[in-house]
Structures are given as structure tokens and as C-alpha cells.
Amino acid sequence: MAQQQLIRIGTRGSQLALAQASEVRARLMAAHDLPEEAFAIEVISTSGDRILDRPLSEVGGKGLFTKEIEQALIEARIDIAVHSSKDMATALPDGLEISAYLPREDVRDVFIGRAAPTIAELPPGATIGSASLRRQAMLKRMRPDLNVIIFRGNVQTRLRKLGEGQADGTLLAMAGLARMAMTDVATEILDPESFPPAPGQGAICIESRIGDAEVAALLAPIKDAPTTIALTAERAFLAELDGSCRTPIAAHARVGGDGTLSLHGMILKPDGSEMHETRRTGVVEDAEMIGRLAGRTVLDAAGPGFFDGWAG
């Protein structure tokens, strides 16, 4: 992309989203020796940012955080879009693709406790706020006595609600806190083996128009191969399950130094009463197949009807 041409980066307007867009800009500046003035960060309001009084599953799922940004990309009002990978639907709009992933941040979830520093120490019947069905289901599996309520909004909004006493604790992604230099608010870091993350958690992705050679050349130096491989497996697992915000799904793929890929996948019922998980290992070249097979494995274990009624 010619240096004199302004590179327009589309993003949501939250503090975390802006931090992610700024990281993409900084990496592109370093890779191409470009000044900050070569970029324009375009803030685009999404439905997911505006609708805060209902669960995502009731108003359209993950696409609510991306569709307005993707429309701007389709209409060429922006050149690239920066997203949290876990917000991305498995099927993208025609003409768009995920063209790059940055190196992945910490995948773990953290607990921020007001009534107690850890989930185990919470008093019986404590109230936990979370917007994630995955986190809600895993919490209920750990502590069936907990009262889990919907907590929507960005990181700052959720922490404000917690400070106001609307809940005794909440869960957030360590990656987001790290990108905003806020990891000190965490009172417990959860083990990803027993509390695995959402597919794509901790990874920033860049979406662009298919066939845009200039953008492809721009992004090539900042693409991270291990993250791309891991996310290929996790998104294949999600796609096999037809996963959305309506379904509690967890997946964590890791690339080993010997060219192997390991994937831990999990599905749960929303009330945490039933869980199925699988672990698969293979070569990195088979990342998509590993994800697909893992998805079929947990579906077979769960049996027909496991997903019935979840969309309500």
C-alpha cells in the first residue's frame, strides 16, 4: 500500500477495542516504517455496544459486535477491521476474510471478587455477573449454589457495576486487562485446563476484503503463524458445533515446538449440569481437521438433543 495513502482501521469504540486497534497500527508502523499520520482509526458503533439490557443470545449473537464494522469494510469506507477473535462468527459475510492474527495474549479468564478473592471462597448463594454463557455454565458446574446474572457492557462498565454492589464478583479475560494495563484488578487467575477459554480468546484478528492485494501485502509482516494455526483449529471446532453466543463452548489449541498441535474442546449445558470434553493432538498441517474431529467427538458423546432449547 502506497505510503501516501491513508490506511483506515475500523474498530469498536471501547477502551479495549481502541487499545487493540492501536496495537495493530503500532505493528504496521514498525513493519513498514510508516508514521502514525499514515493511519486513521475509525470508531464504528455496533449493535452489541448499544444493546446492553438483554443477553446476546436474545438479540442476534456474536455478529452484533462486528456487522456494522463489516458493512463499512464491504463498502470500502475502511481498509481493515480489528476485532477480538472470540467475537467473530464462524461464517463471515461474502467477500470478507480474516487475513491476519497478531501474537496471542494470555488466554486465561480471571475472577474479580468483591465478596471474596476466589470463586471457592464465595459465600453460598453469592451473585456473579457475566455475559458469557460459557463462563456462566462453568461457574454453575463449579458452584451450583451461585446466583449467576447477566452482566453486559465493556470492561469498565462491568467493573463499575461490580463496584456499585450489583454482584459479588465477575469474570473477565486476562488478555483484555493486560492490553489496558489493568491486570491488578484480578483476584484469581483461573486454570485453563479446568476453566478453558472461549475459542479465539486472547487473539486480535484483522478482517479485510478478499482479493485486496495491497492490504494482503501490508498485513503479511505482522501475521503470527502459531496463533493462526491455533485459531484455525478452534474455529473449526466452533464451526462443527455451529457455535454461537447461544451455546456454552470452550476451546484452547496450543502449538508445540515439535510441529504438533493440541486441542482441548468442551461443550456444556447452560446450567452446568452436563459437560463433554475432548483432547486431540496432531500435526499443525491438520489444524482444521483436528478441530472438526474434536467437534464431532463431543457431539457424539453428548447425543442428539443436547443443544435443543438453548436459543431461548
PDB file of C-alpha atoms in Angstrom:
ATOM      1  CA  MET A   1       0.000   0.000   0.000  1.00  0.00           C
ATOM      2  CA  ALA A   2       1.469   3.333  -1.048  1.00  0.00           C
ATOM      3  CA  GLN A   3       2.827   5.330   1.863  1.00  0.00           C
ATOM      4  CA  GLN A   4       0.914   8.458   0.904  1.00  0.00           C
ATOM      5  CA  GLN A   5      -2.428   6.639   1.052  1.00  0.00           C
ATOM      6  CA  LEU A   6      -4.260   6.876   4.379  1.00  0.00           C
ATOM      7  CA  ILE A   7      -4.823   3.437   5.900  1.00  0.00           C
ATOM      8  CA  ARG A   8      -8.222   3.350   7.604  1.00  0.00           C
ATOM      9  CA  ILE A   9      -8.629   0.977  10.550  1.00  0.00           C
ATOM     10  CA  GLY A  10     -12.179   0.203  11.688  1.00  0.00           C
ATOM     11  CA  THR A  11     -12.862  -0.674  15.315  1.00  0.00           C
ATOM     12  CA  ARG A  12     -15.367  -0.517  18.132  1.00  0.00           C
ATOM     13  CA  GLY A  13     -15.024   2.435  20.472  1.00  0.00           C
ATOM     14  CA  SER A  14     -14.360   0.783  23.836  1.00  0.00           C
ATOM     15  CA  GLN A  15     -11.074   1.368  25.624  1.00  0.00           C
ATOM     16  CA  LEU A  16     -10.056  -2.232  24.908  1.00  0.00           C
ATOM     17  CA  ALA A  17     -11.026  -2.061  21.227  1.00  0.00           C
ATOM     18  CA  LEU A  18      -9.036   1.147  20.791  1.00  0.00           C
ATOM     19  CA  ALA A  19      -6.041  -0.442  22.519  1.00  0.00           C
ATOM     20  CA  GLN A  20      -6.264  -3.352  20.066  1.00  0.00           C
ATOM     21  CA  ALA A  21      -6.512  -1.056  17.053  1.00  0.00           C
ATOM     22  CA  SER A  22      -3.545   0.938  18.360  1.00  0.00           C
ATOM     23  CA  GLU A  23      -1.515  -2.265  18.692  1.00  0.00           C
ATOM     24  CA  VAL A  24      -2.249  -3.154  15.076  1.00  0.00           C
ATOM     25  CA  ARG A  25      -1.256   0.358  14.000  1.00  0.00           C
ATOM     26  CA  ALA A  26       1.984   0.202  16.007  1.00  0.00           C
ATOM     27  CA  ARG A  27       2.955  -3.141  14.464  1.00  0.00           C
ATOM     28  CA  LEU A  28       2.219  -1.873  10.948  1.00  0.00           C
ATOM     29  CA  MET A  29       4.189   1.318  11.600  1.00  0.00           C
ATOM     30  CA  ALA A  30       7.192  -0.727  12.719  1.00  0.00           C
ATOM     31  CA  ALA A  31       6.913  -3.266   9.888  1.00  0.00           C
ATOM     32  CA  HIS A  32       6.668  -0.662   7.117  1.00  0.00           C
ATOM     33  CA  ASP A  33       8.466   2.333   8.673  1.00  0.00           C
ATOM     34  CA  LEU A  34       5.286   4.390   8.485  1.00  0.00           C
ATOM     35  CA  PRO A  35       4.384   7.431  10.606  1.00  0.00           C
ATOM     36  CA  GLU A  36       1.288   7.441  12.812  1.00  0.00           C
ATOM     37  CA  GLU A  37      -0.216  10.028  10.444  1.00  0.00           C
ATOM     38  CA  ALA A  38      -0.425   7.327   7.756  1.00  0.00           C
ATOM     39  CA  PHE A  39      -3.292   5.738   9.684  1.00  0.00           C
ATOM     40  CA  ALA A  40      -6.790   6.777  10.694  1.00  0.00           C
ATOM     41  CA  ILE A  41      -8.593   4.820  13.410  1.00  0.00           C
ATOM     42  CA  GLU A  42     -12.294   4.932  12.557  1.00  0.00           C
ATOM     43  CA  VAL A  43     -14.610   4.254  15.503  1.00  0.00           C
ATOM     44  CA  ILE A  44     -17.792   2.451  14.477  1.00  0.00           C
ATOM     45  CA  SER A  45     -20.661   1.912  16.903  1.00  0.00           C
ATOM     46  CA  THR A  46     -22.037  -1.633  16.851  1.00  0.00           C
ATOM     47  CA  SER A  47     -25.372  -3.055  17.917  1.00  0.00           C
ATOM     48  CA  GLY A  48     -23.614  -5.071  20.600  1.00  0.00           C
ATOM     49  CA  ASP A  49     -22.298  -1.860  22.157  1.00  0.00           C
ATOM     50  CA  ARG A  50     -25.717  -0.209  22.110  1.00  0.00           C
ATOM     51  CA  ILE A  51     -27.932  -3.091  23.304  1.00  0.00           C
ATOM     52  CA  LEU A  52     -26.946  -3.671  26.915  1.00  0.00           C
ATOM     53  CA  ASP A  53     -30.171  -4.754  28.597  1.00  0.00           C
ATOM     54  CA  ARG A  54     -30.525  -8.248  27.118  1.00  0.00           C
ATOM     55  CA  PRO A  55     -28.351 -11.356  26.623  1.00  0.00           C
ATOM     56  CA  LEU A  56     -26.661 -11.532  23.224  1.00  0.00           C
ATOM     57  CA  SER A  57     -28.437 -14.822  22.584  1.00  0.00           C
ATOM     58  CA  GLU A  58     -31.756 -12.955  22.532  1.00  0.00           C
ATOM     59  CA  VAL A  59     -30.738 -10.257  20.080  1.00  0.00           C
ATOM     60  CA  GLY A  60     -28.590 -11.922  17.456  1.00  0.00           C
ATOM     61  CA  GLY A  61     -25.397 -13.368  18.917  1.00  0.00           C
ATOM     62  CA  LYS A  62     -21.795 -12.585  18.103  1.00  0.00           C
ATOM     63  CA  GLY A  63     -22.425 -10.703  14.871  1.00  0.00           C
ATOM     64  CA  LEU A  64     -23.759  -7.778  16.879  1.00  0.00           C
ATOM     65  CA  PHE A  65     -20.163  -6.761  17.666  1.00  0.00           C
ATOM     66  CA  THR A  66     -18.992  -6.914  14.056  1.00  0.00           C
ATOM     67  CA  LYS A  67     -21.761  -6.341  11.495  1.00  0.00           C
ATOM     68  CA  GLU A  68     -21.574  -2.532  11.285  1.00  0.00           C
ATOM     69  CA  ILE A  69     -17.786  -2.686  11.028  1.00  0.00           C
ATOM     70  CA  GLU A  70     -18.020  -5.384   8.376  1.00  0.00           C
ATOM     71  CA  GLN A  71     -20.511  -3.286   6.416  1.00  0.00           C
ATOM     72  CA  ALA A  72     -18.023  -0.409   6.426  1.00  0.00           C
ATOM     73  CA  LEU A  73     -15.399  -2.834   5.112  1.00  0.00           C
ATOM     74  CA  ILE A  74     -17.706  -4.110   2.365  1.00  0.00           C
ATOM     75  CA  GLU A  75     -18.457  -0.504   1.337  1.00  0.00           C
ATOM     76  CA  ALA A  76     -14.712   0.326   1.355  1.00  0.00           C
ATOM     77  CA  ARG A  77     -15.147   3.037   3.998  1.00  0.00           C
ATOM     78  CA  ILE A  78     -12.325   1.332   5.903  1.00  0.00           C
ATOM     79  CA  ASP A  79      -9.379  -0.773   4.699  1.00  0.00           C
ATOM     80  CA  ILE A  80      -9.087  -3.235   7.576  1.00  0.00           C
ATOM     81  CA  ALA A  81     -11.153  -4.102  10.644  1.00  0.00           C
ATOM     82  CA  VAL A  82      -9.681  -5.029  14.013  1.00  0.00           C
ATOM     83  CA  HIS A  83     -11.643  -7.416  16.226  1.00  0.00           C
ATOM     84  CA  SER A  84     -11.363  -9.622  19.275  1.00  0.00           C
ATOM     85  CA  SER A  85     -11.264 -13.067  17.649  1.00  0.00           C
ATOM     86  CA  LYS A  86     -13.775 -14.505  20.110  1.00  0.00           C
ATOM     87  CA  ASP A  87     -16.373 -12.024  18.779  1.00  0.00           C
ATOM     88  CA  MET A  88     -16.154 -13.426  15.250  1.00  0.00           C
ATOM     89  CA  ALA A  89     -18.950 -15.586  13.871  1.00  0.00           C
ATOM     90  CA  THR A  90     -17.863 -18.806  12.189  1.00  0.00           C
ATOM     91  CA  ALA A  91     -19.344 -17.688   8.846  1.00  0.00           C
ATOM     92  CA  LEU A  92     -18.182 -14.280   7.622  1.00  0.00           C
ATOM     93  CA  PRO A  93     -20.046 -12.032   5.155  1.00  0.00           C
ATOM     94  CA  ASP A  94     -19.437 -12.743   1.465  1.00  0.00           C
ATOM     95  CA  GLY A  95     -16.262 -11.094   0.255  1.00  0.00           C
ATOM     96  CA  LEU A  96     -14.575 -10.804   3.657  1.00  0.00           C
ATOM     97  CA  GLU A  97     -11.901 -12.912   5.364  1.00  0.00           C
ATOM     98  CA  ILE A  98      -9.785 -12.999   8.483  1.00  0.00           C
ATOM     99  CA  SER A  99      -6.465 -12.059   6.938  1.00  0.00           C
ATOM    100  CA  ALA A 100      -4.160 -11.897   9.969  1.00  0.00           C
ATOM    101  CA  TYR A 101      -3.842 -12.735  13.649  1.00  0.00           C
ATOM    102  CA  LEU A 102      -1.465 -10.966  15.996  1.00  0.00           C
ATOM    103  CA  PRO A 103       0.538 -12.981  18.553  1.00  0.00           C
ATOM    104  CA  ARG A 104      -1.890 -14.297  21.124  1.00  0.00           C
ATOM    105  CA  GLU A 105      -2.082 -12.793  24.607  1.00  0.00           C
ATOM    106  CA  ASP A 106      -2.818 -14.750  27.793  1.00  0.00           C
ATOM    107  CA  VAL A 107      -5.869 -16.986  27.143  1.00  0.00           C
ATOM    108  CA  ARG A 108      -6.955 -17.306  30.776  1.00  0.00           C
ATOM    109  CA  ASP A 109     -10.062 -15.990  32.485  1.00  0.00           C
ATOM    110  CA  VAL A 110      -9.768 -14.107  35.735  1.00  0.00           C
ATOM    111  CA  PHE A 111     -12.149 -13.682  38.634  1.00  0.00           C
ATOM    112  CA  ILE A 112     -12.598 -10.249  40.202  1.00  0.00           C
ATOM    113  CA  GLY A 113     -14.101 -10.777  43.629  1.00  0.00           C
ATOM    114  CA  ARG A 114     -15.783  -8.221  45.859  1.00  0.00           C
ATOM    115  CA  ALA A 115     -17.159 -10.600  48.493  1.00  0.00           C
ATOM    116  CA  ALA A 116     -14.183 -12.992  48.340  1.00  0.00           C
ATOM    117  CA  PRO A 117     -10.927 -13.188  46.361  1.00  0.00           C
ATOM    118  CA  THR A 118     -11.602 -16.625  44.846  1.00  0.00           C
ATOM    119  CA  ILE A 119     -14.633 -18.475  43.499  1.00  0.00           C
ATOM    120  CA  ALA A 120     -14.145 -21.257  46.073  1.00  0.00           C
ATOM    121  CA  GLU A 121     -14.280 -18.747  48.928  1.00  0.00           C
ATOM    122  CA  LEU A 122     -17.515 -17.072  47.841  1.00  0.00           C
ATOM    123  CA  PRO A 123     -20.319 -17.411  50.396  1.00  0.00           C
ATOM    124  CA  PRO A 124     -23.233 -19.719  49.486  1.00  0.00           C
ATOM    125  CA  GLY A 125     -25.688 -18.050  47.120  1.00  0.00           C
ATOM    126  CA  ALA A 126     -23.273 -15.264  46.120  1.00  0.00           C
ATOM    127  CA  THR A 127     -24.171 -13.333  42.966  1.00  0.00           C
ATOM    128  CA  ILE A 128     -21.780 -13.409  39.995  1.00  0.00           C
ATOM    129  CA  GLY A 129     -22.249 -11.207  36.942  1.00  0.00           C
ATOM    130  CA  SER A 130     -21.241 -12.465  33.498  1.00  0.00           C
ATOM    131  CA  ALA A 131     -22.485 -12.010  29.928  1.00  0.00           C
ATOM    132  CA  SER A 132     -20.800 -15.215  28.703  1.00  0.00           C
ATOM    133  CA  LEU A 133     -22.844 -18.423  28.588  1.00  0.00           C
ATOM    134  CA  ARG A 134     -19.584 -20.384  28.711  1.00  0.00           C
ATOM    135  CA  ARG A 135     -18.465 -18.670  31.914  1.00  0.00           C
ATOM    136  CA  GLN A 136     -21.951 -18.945  33.407  1.00  0.00           C
ATOM    137  CA  ALA A 137     -22.147 -22.678  32.688  1.00  0.00           C
ATOM    138  CA  MET A 138     -18.672 -23.412  34.058  1.00  0.00           C
ATOM    139  CA  LEU A 139     -19.380 -21.343  37.167  1.00  0.00           C
ATOM    140  CA  LYS A 140     -22.609 -23.251  37.793  1.00  0.00           C
ATOM    141  CA  ARG A 141     -20.760 -26.523  37.311  1.00  0.00           C
ATOM    142  CA  MET A 142     -18.157 -25.483  39.900  1.00  0.00           C
ATOM    143  CA  ARG A 143     -20.629 -23.931  42.324  1.00  0.00           C
ATOM    144  CA  PRO A 144     -24.295 -24.849  41.667  1.00  0.00           C
ATOM    145  CA  ASP A 145     -25.307 -22.651  44.594  1.00  0.00           C
ATOM    146  CA  LEU A 146     -24.164 -19.429  42.938  1.00  0.00           C
ATOM    147  CA  ASN A 147     -26.662 -16.901  41.581  1.00  0.00           C
ATOM    148  CA  VAL A 148     -25.375 -16.005  38.108  1.00  0.00           C
ATOM    149  CA  ILE A 149     -26.788 -12.869  36.470  1.00  0.00           C
ATOM    150  CA  ILE A 150     -26.279 -11.148  33.119  1.00  0.00           C
ATOM    151  CA  PHE A 151     -23.511  -8.514  33.165  1.00  0.00           C
ATOM    152  CA  ARG A 152     -23.296  -6.739  29.800  1.00  0.00           C
ATOM    153  CA  GLY A 153     -21.037  -3.853  28.794  1.00  0.00           C
ATOM    154  CA  ASN A 154     -17.338  -3.232  28.285  1.00  0.00           C
ATOM    155  CA  VAL A 155     -14.674  -3.914  30.910  1.00  0.00           C
ATOM    156  CA  GLN A 156     -15.048  -0.517  32.579  1.00  0.00           C
ATOM    157  CA  THR A 157     -18.849  -0.857  32.725  1.00  0.00           C
ATOM    158  CA  ARG A 158     -18.657  -4.301  34.309  1.00  0.00           C
ATOM    159  CA  LEU A 159     -16.129  -3.162  36.896  1.00  0.00           C
ATOM    160  CA  ARG A 160     -18.319  -0.151  37.693  1.00  0.00           C
ATOM    161  CA  LYS A 161     -21.338  -2.429  38.203  1.00  0.00           C
ATOM    162  CA  LEU A 162     -19.229  -4.605  40.479  1.00  0.00           C
ATOM    163  CA  GLY A 163     -18.092  -1.571  42.464  1.00  0.00           C
ATOM    164  CA  GLU A 164     -21.710  -0.473  42.854  1.00  0.00           C
ATOM    165  CA  GLY A 165     -22.524  -3.791  44.509  1.00  0.00           C
ATOM    166  CA  GLN A 166     -24.650  -5.227  41.704  1.00  0.00           C
ATOM    167  CA  ALA A 167     -22.728  -8.501  42.111  1.00  0.00           C
ATOM    168  CA  ASP A 168     -20.225 -10.145  44.427  1.00  0.00           C
ATOM    169  CA  GLY A 169     -17.835 -10.909  41.591  1.00  0.00           C
ATOM    170  CA  THR A 170     -17.378 -11.081  37.836  1.00  0.00           C
ATOM    171  CA  LEU A 171     -15.177 -12.797  35.257  1.00  0.00           C
ATOM    172  CA  LEU A 172     -13.088 -11.143  32.560  1.00  0.00           C
ATOM    173  CA  ALA A 173     -10.397 -12.166  30.075  1.00  0.00           C
ATOM    174  CA  MET A 174      -6.836 -11.677  31.271  1.00  0.00           C
ATOM    175  CA  ALA A 175      -5.856 -10.597  27.747  1.00  0.00           C
ATOM    176  CA  GLY A 176      -8.128  -7.563  27.776  1.00  0.00           C
ATOM    177  CA  LEU A 177      -6.903  -6.479  31.181  1.00  0.00           C
ATOM    178  CA  ALA A 178      -3.293  -6.920  30.052  1.00  0.00           C
ATOM    179  CA  ARG A 179      -3.836  -4.745  26.975  1.00  0.00           C
ATOM    180  CA  MET A 180      -5.170  -1.977  29.210  1.00  0.00           C
ATOM    181  CA  ALA A 181      -2.523  -2.453  31.943  1.00  0.00           C
ATOM    182  CA  MET A 182      -5.257  -3.450  34.416  1.00  0.00           C
ATOM    183  CA  THR A 183      -4.252  -6.966  35.478  1.00  0.00           C
ATOM    184  CA  ASP A 184      -4.008  -5.790  39.085  1.00  0.00           C
ATOM    185  CA  VAL A 185      -7.825  -5.879  39.391  1.00  0.00           C
ATOM    186  CA  ALA A 186      -7.829  -9.687  39.117  1.00  0.00           C
ATOM    187  CA  THR A 187      -8.188 -11.503  42.444  1.00  0.00           C
ATOM    188  CA  GLU A 188      -7.917 -15.031  40.998  1.00  0.00           C
ATOM    189  CA  ILE A 189      -6.457 -16.365  37.744  1.00  0.00           C
ATOM    190  CA  LEU A 190      -8.332 -19.451  36.549  1.00  0.00           C
ATOM    191  CA  ASP A 191      -6.565 -22.559  35.292  1.00  0.00           C
ATOM    192  CA  PRO A 192      -7.289 -23.003  31.554  1.00  0.00           C
ATOM    193  CA  GLU A 193      -7.213 -26.793  31.981  1.00  0.00           C
ATOM    194  CA  SER A 194     -10.265 -26.796  34.245  1.00  0.00           C
ATOM    195  CA  PHE A 195     -11.752 -23.478  33.046  1.00  0.00           C
ATOM    196  CA  PRO A 196     -10.879 -23.372  29.323  1.00  0.00           C
ATOM    197  CA  PRO A 197     -11.307 -20.130  27.353  1.00  0.00           C
ATOM    198  CA  ALA A 198     -13.676 -19.213  24.562  1.00  0.00           C
ATOM    199  CA  PRO A 199     -12.486 -20.115  21.062  1.00  0.00           C
ATOM    200  CA  GLY A 200     -10.240 -17.268  19.933  1.00  0.00           C
ATOM    201  CA  GLN A 201      -9.880 -15.688  23.375  1.00  0.00           C
ATOM    202  CA  GLY A 202      -6.783 -13.511  23.707  1.00  0.00           C
ATOM    203  CA  ALA A 203      -6.190 -13.166  19.961  1.00  0.00           C
ATOM    204  CA  ILE A 204      -6.625  -9.980  17.931  1.00  0.00           C
ATOM    205  CA  CYS A 205      -7.689 -10.634  14.353  1.00  0.00           C
ATOM    206  CA  ILE A 206      -7.730  -8.400  11.301  1.00  0.00           C
ATOM    207  CA  GLU A 207     -10.522  -8.712   8.744  1.00  0.00           C
ATOM    208  CA  SER A 208     -10.246  -7.443   5.178  1.00  0.00           C
ATOM    209  CA  ARG A 209     -11.737  -7.784   1.710  1.00  0.00           C
ATOM    210  CA  ILE A 210     -10.888 -10.971  -0.174  1.00  0.00           C
ATOM    211  CA  GLY A 211      -8.589 -10.238  -3.100  1.00  0.00           C
ATOM    212  CA  ASP A 212      -7.258  -6.920  -1.799  1.00  0.00           C
ATOM    213  CA  ALA A 213      -3.605  -7.442  -2.735  1.00  0.00           C
ATOM    214  CA  GLU A 214      -2.386  -4.159  -1.250  1.00  0.00           C
ATOM    215  CA  VAL A 215      -3.876  -4.951   2.138  1.00  0.00           C
ATOM    216  CA  ALA A 216      -2.512  -8.509   1.978  1.00  0.00           C
ATOM    217  CA  ALA A 217       0.989  -7.134   1.407  1.00  0.00           C
ATOM    218  CA  LEU A 218       0.504  -4.620   4.224  1.00  0.00           C
ATOM    219  CA  LEU A 219      -0.504  -7.321   6.721  1.00  0.00           C
ATOM    220  CA  ALA A 220       1.946 -10.055   5.708  1.00  0.00           C
ATOM    221  CA  PRO A 221       4.800  -8.968   8.034  1.00  0.00           C
ATOM    222  CA  ILE A 222       2.646  -8.859  11.175  1.00  0.00           C
ATOM    223  CA  LYS A 223       0.849 -12.198  10.801  1.00  0.00           C
ATOM    224  CA  ASP A 224       1.620 -14.667  13.595  1.00  0.00           C
ATOM    225  CA  ALA A 225       1.851 -18.266  12.386  1.00  0.00           C
ATOM    226  CA  PRO A 226       1.321 -20.126  15.724  1.00  0.00           C
ATOM    227  CA  THR A 227      -1.781 -18.071  16.515  1.00  0.00           C
ATOM    228  CA  THR A 228      -3.122 -18.639  13.005  1.00  0.00           C
ATOM    229  CA  ILE A 229      -2.727 -22.410  13.402  1.00  0.00           C
ATOM    230  CA  ALA A 230      -4.302 -22.481  16.870  1.00  0.00           C
ATOM    231  CA  LEU A 231      -7.240 -20.325  15.812  1.00  0.00           C
ATOM    232  CA  THR A 232      -7.785 -22.449  12.692  1.00  0.00           C
ATOM    233  CA  ALA A 233      -8.348 -25.447  14.970  1.00  0.00           C
ATOM    234  CA  GLU A 234     -10.511 -23.585  17.490  1.00  0.00           C
ATOM    235  CA  ARG A 235     -12.711 -22.017  14.823  1.00  0.00           C
ATOM    236  CA  ALA A 236     -13.099 -25.387  13.074  1.00  0.00           C
ATOM    237  CA  PHE A 237     -14.246 -26.870  16.401  1.00  0.00           C
ATOM    238  CA  LEU A 238     -16.721 -23.997  16.754  1.00  0.00           C
ATOM    239  CA  ALA A 239     -17.951 -24.385  13.179  1.00  0.00           C
ATOM    240  CA  GLU A 240     -18.537 -28.124  13.611  1.00  0.00           C
ATOM    241  CA  LEU A 241     -20.738 -27.334  16.598  1.00  0.00           C
ATOM    242  CA  ASP A 242     -22.435 -24.459  14.765  1.00  0.00           C
ATOM    243  CA  GLY A 243     -21.390 -22.447  17.786  1.00  0.00           C
ATOM    244  CA  SER A 244     -22.671 -19.003  18.678  1.00  0.00           C
ATOM    245  CA  CYS A 245     -23.359 -16.918  21.771  1.00  0.00           C
ATOM    246  CA  ARG A 246     -26.316 -19.253  22.330  1.00  0.00           C
ATOM    247  CA  THR A 247     -24.086 -22.205  23.209  1.00  0.00           C
ATOM    248  CA  PRO A 248     -21.560 -22.671  26.046  1.00  0.00           C
ATOM    249  CA  ILE A 249     -18.442 -23.759  24.137  1.00  0.00           C
ATOM    250  CA  ALA A 250     -14.784 -23.655  25.168  1.00  0.00           C
ATOM    251  CA  ALA A 251     -11.685 -24.452  23.129  1.00  0.00           C
ATOM    252  CA  HIS A 252      -7.960 -23.988  23.597  1.00  0.00           C
ATOM    253  CA  ALA A 253      -5.397 -25.029  20.993  1.00  0.00           C
ATOM    254  CA  ARG A 254      -1.642 -24.859  21.503  1.00  0.00           C
ATOM    255  CA  VAL A 255       1.219 -25.257  19.058  1.00  0.00           C
ATOM    256  CA  GLY A 256       4.248 -27.191  20.292  1.00  0.00           C
ATOM    257  CA  GLY A 257       7.841 -26.623  19.284  1.00  0.00           C
ATOM    258  CA  ASP A 258       7.910 -30.002  17.540  1.00  0.00           C
ATOM    259  CA  GLY A 259       5.252 -29.074  14.982  1.00  0.00           C
ATOM    260  CA  THR A 260       2.362 -30.625  16.891  1.00  0.00           C
ATOM    261  CA  LEU A 261      -0.980 -29.080  17.777  1.00  0.00           C
ATOM    262  CA  SER A 262      -3.021 -29.990  20.846  1.00  0.00           C
ATOM    263  CA  LEU A 263      -6.674 -29.018  21.261  1.00  0.00           C
ATOM    264  CA  HIS A 264      -8.886 -29.127  24.340  1.00  0.00           C
ATOM    265  CA  GLY A 265     -12.562 -28.680  23.489  1.00  0.00           C
ATOM    266  CA  MET A 266     -15.620 -28.588  25.725  1.00  0.00           C
ATOM    267  CA  ILE A 267     -19.383 -28.131  25.497  1.00  0.00           C
ATOM    268  CA  LEU A 268     -21.740 -27.657  28.421  1.00  0.00           C
ATOM    269  CA  LYS A 269     -25.422 -27.303  29.129  1.00  0.00           C
ATOM    270  CA  PRO A 270     -26.198 -23.732  30.236  1.00  0.00           C
ATOM    271  CA  ASP A 271     -26.944 -24.807  33.798  1.00  0.00           C
ATOM    272  CA  GLY A 272     -23.636 -26.678  34.036  1.00  0.00           C
ATOM    273  CA  SER A 273     -25.411 -29.967  34.712  1.00  0.00           C
ATOM    274  CA  GLU A 274     -23.753 -31.798  31.829  1.00  0.00           C
ATOM    275  CA  MET A 275     -20.336 -31.377  30.214  1.00  0.00           C
ATOM    276  CA  HIS A 276     -18.470 -33.166  27.433  1.00  0.00           C
ATOM    277  CA  GLU A 277     -14.832 -32.568  26.566  1.00  0.00           C
ATOM    278  CA  THR A 278     -12.138 -33.965  24.308  1.00  0.00           C
ATOM    279  CA  ARG A 279      -8.405 -33.615  23.813  1.00  0.00           C
ATOM    280  CA  ARG A 280      -6.797 -34.230  20.438  1.00  0.00           C
ATOM    281  CA  THR A 281      -3.239 -33.938  19.158  1.00  0.00           C
ATOM    282  CA  GLY A 282      -1.869 -33.924  15.628  1.00  0.00           C
ATOM    283  CA  VAL A 283       0.423 -32.130  13.236  1.00  0.00           C
ATOM    284  CA  VAL A 284      -0.090 -28.410  12.638  1.00  0.00           C
ATOM    285  CA  GLU A 285      -0.904 -29.021   8.971  1.00  0.00           C
ATOM    286  CA  ASP A 286      -4.074 -30.809  10.109  1.00  0.00           C
ATOM    287  CA  ALA A 287      -5.293 -27.961  12.336  1.00  0.00           C
ATOM    288  CA  GLU A 288      -8.698 -27.674  10.702  1.00  0.00           C
ATOM    289  CA  MET A 289      -9.274 -31.429  10.669  1.00  0.00           C
ATOM    290  CA  ILE A 290      -8.261 -31.676  14.352  1.00  0.00           C
ATOM    291  CA  GLY A 291     -10.837 -29.029  15.226  1.00  0.00           C
ATOM    292  CA  ARG A 292     -13.554 -30.680  13.154  1.00  0.00           C
ATOM    293  CA  LEU A 293     -12.906 -34.128  14.618  1.00  0.00           C
ATOM    294  CA  ALA A 294     -12.900 -32.706  18.151  1.00  0.00           C
ATOM    295  CA  GLY A 295     -16.274 -31.112  17.460  1.00  0.00           C
ATOM    296  CA  ARG A 296     -17.719 -34.368  16.172  1.00  0.00           C
ATOM    297  CA  THR A 297     -16.326 -36.235  19.189  1.00  0.00           C
ATOM    298  CA  VAL A 298     -18.121 -34.072  21.752  1.00  0.00           C
ATOM    299  CA  LEU A 299     -21.301 -34.025  19.662  1.00  0.00           C
ATOM    300  CA  ASP A 300     -21.299 -37.819  19.516  1.00  0.00           C
ATOM    301  CA  ALA A 301     -20.705 -38.017  23.271  1.00  0.00           C
ATOM    302  CA  ALA A 302     -23.485 -35.538  24.017  1.00  0.00           C
ATOM    303  CA  GLY A 303     -26.008 -37.325  21.842  1.00  0.00           C
ATOM    304  CA  PRO A 304     -29.000 -35.923  19.946  1.00  0.00           C
ATOM    305  CA  GLY A 305     -30.933 -33.119  21.551  1.00  0.00           C
ATOM    306  CA  PHE A 306     -28.048 -31.756  23.618  1.00  0.00           C
ATOM    307  CA  PHE A 307     -28.404 -28.314  22.020  1.00  0.00           C
ATOM    308  CA  ASP A 308     -32.209 -28.286  21.998  1.00  0.00           C
ATOM    309  CA  GLY A 309     -33.809 -25.290  23.632  1.00  0.00           C
ATOM    310  CA  TRP A 310     -30.599 -23.306  24.087  1.00  0.00           C
ATOM    311  CA  ALA A 311     -31.564 -20.452  21.829  1.00  0.00           C
ATOM    312  CA  GLY A 312     -34.298 -19.157  24.121  1.00  0.00           C
TER     313      GLY A 312
END
